[in-house]
Tab-separated table of C-alpha atoms in Angstrom:
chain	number	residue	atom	x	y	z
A	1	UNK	CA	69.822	60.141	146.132
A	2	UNK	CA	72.406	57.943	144.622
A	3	UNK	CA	74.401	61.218	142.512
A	4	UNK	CA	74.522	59.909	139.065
A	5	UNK	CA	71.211	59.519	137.719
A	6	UNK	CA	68.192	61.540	139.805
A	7	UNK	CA	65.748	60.017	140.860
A	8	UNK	CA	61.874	60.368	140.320
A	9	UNK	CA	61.212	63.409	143.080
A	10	UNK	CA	64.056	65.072	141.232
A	11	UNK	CA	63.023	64.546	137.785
A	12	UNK	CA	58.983	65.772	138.617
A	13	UNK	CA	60.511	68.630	139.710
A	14	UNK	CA	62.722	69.679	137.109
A	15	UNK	CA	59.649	68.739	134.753
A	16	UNK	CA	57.616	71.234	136.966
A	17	UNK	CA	60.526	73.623	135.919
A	18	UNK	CA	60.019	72.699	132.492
A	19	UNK	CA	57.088	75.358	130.926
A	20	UNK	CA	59.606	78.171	132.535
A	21	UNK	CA	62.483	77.773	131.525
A	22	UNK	CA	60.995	77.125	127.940
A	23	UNK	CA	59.923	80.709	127.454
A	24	UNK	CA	63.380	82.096	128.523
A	25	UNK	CA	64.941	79.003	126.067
A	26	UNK	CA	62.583	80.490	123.420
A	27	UNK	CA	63.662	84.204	123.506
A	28	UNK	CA	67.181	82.916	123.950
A	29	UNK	CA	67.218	81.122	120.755
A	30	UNK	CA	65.476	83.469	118.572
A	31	UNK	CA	68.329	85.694	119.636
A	32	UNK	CA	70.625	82.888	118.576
A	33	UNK	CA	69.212	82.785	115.560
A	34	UNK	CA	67.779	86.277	113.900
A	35	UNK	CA	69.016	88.683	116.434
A	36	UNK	CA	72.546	88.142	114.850
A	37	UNK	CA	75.097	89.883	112.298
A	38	UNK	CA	74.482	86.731	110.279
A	39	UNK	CA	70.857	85.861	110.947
A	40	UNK	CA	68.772	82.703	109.453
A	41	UNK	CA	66.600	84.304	108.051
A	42	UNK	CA	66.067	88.063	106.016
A	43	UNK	CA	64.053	90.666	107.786
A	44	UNK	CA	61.527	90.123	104.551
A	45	UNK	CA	61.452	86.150	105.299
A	46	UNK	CA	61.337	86.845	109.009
A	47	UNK	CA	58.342	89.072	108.386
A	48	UNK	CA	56.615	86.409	106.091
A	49	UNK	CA	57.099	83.717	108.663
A	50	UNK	CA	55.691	86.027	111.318
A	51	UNK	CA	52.397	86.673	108.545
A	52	UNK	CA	51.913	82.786	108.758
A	53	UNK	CA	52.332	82.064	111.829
A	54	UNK	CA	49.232	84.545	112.259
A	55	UNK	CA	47.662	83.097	109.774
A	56	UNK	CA	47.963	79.475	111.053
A	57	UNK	CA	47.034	80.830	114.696
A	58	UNK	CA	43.900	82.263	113.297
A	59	UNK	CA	42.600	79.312	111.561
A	60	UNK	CA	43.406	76.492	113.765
A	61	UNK	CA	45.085	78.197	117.357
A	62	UNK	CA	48.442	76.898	117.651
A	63	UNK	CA	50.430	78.809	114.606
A	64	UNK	CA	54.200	78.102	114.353
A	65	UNK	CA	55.492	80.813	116.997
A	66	UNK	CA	55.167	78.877	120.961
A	67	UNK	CA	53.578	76.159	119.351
A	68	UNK	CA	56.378	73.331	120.079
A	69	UNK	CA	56.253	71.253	122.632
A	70	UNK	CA	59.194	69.712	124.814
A	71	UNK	CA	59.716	66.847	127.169
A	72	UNK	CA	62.414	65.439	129.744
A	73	UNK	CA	63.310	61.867	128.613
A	74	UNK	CA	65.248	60.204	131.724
A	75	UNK	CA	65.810	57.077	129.871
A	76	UNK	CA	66.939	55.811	126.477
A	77	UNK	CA	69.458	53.736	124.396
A	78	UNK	CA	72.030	56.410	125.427
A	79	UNK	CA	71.991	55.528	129.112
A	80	UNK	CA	73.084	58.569	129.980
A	81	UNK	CA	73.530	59.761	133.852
A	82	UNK	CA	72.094	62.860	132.866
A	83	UNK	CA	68.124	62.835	131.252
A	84	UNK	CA	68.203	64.551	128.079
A	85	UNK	CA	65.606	67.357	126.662
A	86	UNK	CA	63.845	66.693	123.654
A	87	UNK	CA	61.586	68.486	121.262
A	88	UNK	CA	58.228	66.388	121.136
A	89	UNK	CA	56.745	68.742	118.804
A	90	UNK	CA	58.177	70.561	115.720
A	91	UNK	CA	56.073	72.759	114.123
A	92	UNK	CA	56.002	73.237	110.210
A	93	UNK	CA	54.060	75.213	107.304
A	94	UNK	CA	51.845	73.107	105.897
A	95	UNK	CA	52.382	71.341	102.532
A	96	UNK	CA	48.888	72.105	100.941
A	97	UNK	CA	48.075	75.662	101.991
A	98	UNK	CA	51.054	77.674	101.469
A	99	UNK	CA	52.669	76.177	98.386
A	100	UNK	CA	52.431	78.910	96.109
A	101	UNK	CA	50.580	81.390	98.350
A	102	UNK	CA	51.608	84.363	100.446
A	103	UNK	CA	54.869	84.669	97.914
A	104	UNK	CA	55.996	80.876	99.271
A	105	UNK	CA	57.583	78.980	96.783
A	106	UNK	CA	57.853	75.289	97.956
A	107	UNK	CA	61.951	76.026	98.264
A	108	UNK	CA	61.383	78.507	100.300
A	109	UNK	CA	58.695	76.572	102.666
A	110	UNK	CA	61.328	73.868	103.181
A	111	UNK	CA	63.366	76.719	104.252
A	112	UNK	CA	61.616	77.987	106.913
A	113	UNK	CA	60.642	74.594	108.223
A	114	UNK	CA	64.357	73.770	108.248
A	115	UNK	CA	64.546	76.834	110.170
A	116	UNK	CA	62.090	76.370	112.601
A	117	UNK	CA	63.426	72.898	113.261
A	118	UNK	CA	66.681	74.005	114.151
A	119	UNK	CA	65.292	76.695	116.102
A	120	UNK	CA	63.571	73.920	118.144
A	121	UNK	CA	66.349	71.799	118.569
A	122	UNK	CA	68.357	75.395	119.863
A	123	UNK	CA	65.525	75.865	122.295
A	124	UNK	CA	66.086	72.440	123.640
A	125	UNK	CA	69.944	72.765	123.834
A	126	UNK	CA	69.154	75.994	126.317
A	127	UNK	CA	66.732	73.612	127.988
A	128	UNK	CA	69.159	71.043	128.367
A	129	UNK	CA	71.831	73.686	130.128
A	130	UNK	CA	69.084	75.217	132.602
A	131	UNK	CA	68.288	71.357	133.604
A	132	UNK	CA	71.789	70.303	133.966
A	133	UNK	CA	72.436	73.637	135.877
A	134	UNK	CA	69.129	72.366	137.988
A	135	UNK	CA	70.509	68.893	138.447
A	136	UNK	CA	73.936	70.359	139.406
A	137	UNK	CA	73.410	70.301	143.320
A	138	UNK	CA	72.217	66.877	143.766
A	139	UNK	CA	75.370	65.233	142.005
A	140	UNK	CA	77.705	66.035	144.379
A	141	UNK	CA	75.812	64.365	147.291
C-alpha cells in the first residue's frame, strides 16, 4: 500500500463499512441539528416534517427520514489523498403535493428541504470522520 491514497482492497472495504456507520452518522446529526439549545427546526415544524415523512413513506416507501443515500468517491477534480464522502441522494418534499397542504406554505417547504439538505451534508461530514478514522492505520505504512 503506497500510504497516501488507498488502494482498491482498502476502499471496498471502507465501502463495506459504509451502510454502518451511516446509521450512527444519522442519529449523530439529528442531534447536531434538533437535539440542540438552538435547534433547526420548532418542535411544531419538527412534528410536521415527521407527519410527511409518514405520509411520503406510505404512498411511495422511501419518505424523507433514512431515505438518502451516500457514496465514497476516491477520485475527482480535487485530487485529494484522502476519498471524500458524498451525499448521492437528497431527499425533498415534493413541489406538487404539499404546497398548500398539511399547513405547508411553499416558504416553509423550502425550509425544510433546506433543512434536510444540510442535514445530509452533516451526515456525510460524520461519514467523512469515521472513514478518515478507518483510513488512519494504513497511512502510516
Amino acid at each position: 500500500m503506497s500510504g497516501v491514497a488507498p488502494d482498491r482492497v482498502q476502499l471496498r472495504r471502507a465501502r463495506e463499512q459504509l451502510e454502518g456507520w451511516k446509521y450512527g452518522a444519522r442519529d449523530a446529526a439529528f442531534s447536531d441539528f434538533f437535539e440542540t439549545a438552538d435547534p433547526a427546526l420548532t418542535t411544531e415544524d419538527l412534528r410536521l416534517l415527521d407527519e410527511i415523512d409518514s405520509d411520503l413513506t406510505r404512498r411511495d416507501g422511501s419518505g424523507l427520514w433514512g431515505a438518502d443515500e451516500y457514496g465514497i468517491v476516491s477520485e475527482g477534480p480535487l485530487d485529494a489523498d484522502t476519498p471524500l464522502v458524498v451525499c448521492t441522494y437528497h431527499p425533498e418534499i415534493p413541489d406538487q403535493e404539499y404546497r398548500g397542504a398539511a399547513g405547508l406554505d411553499e416558504a416553509t417547504r423550502e425550509t425544510f428541504n433546506e433543512v434536510l439538505w444540510e442535514y445530509c451534508e452533516r451526515v456525510a461530514g460524520h461519514i467523512q470522520s469515521e472513514l478518515e478514522a478507518f483510513l488512519e492505520p494504513t497511512r502510516s505504512d
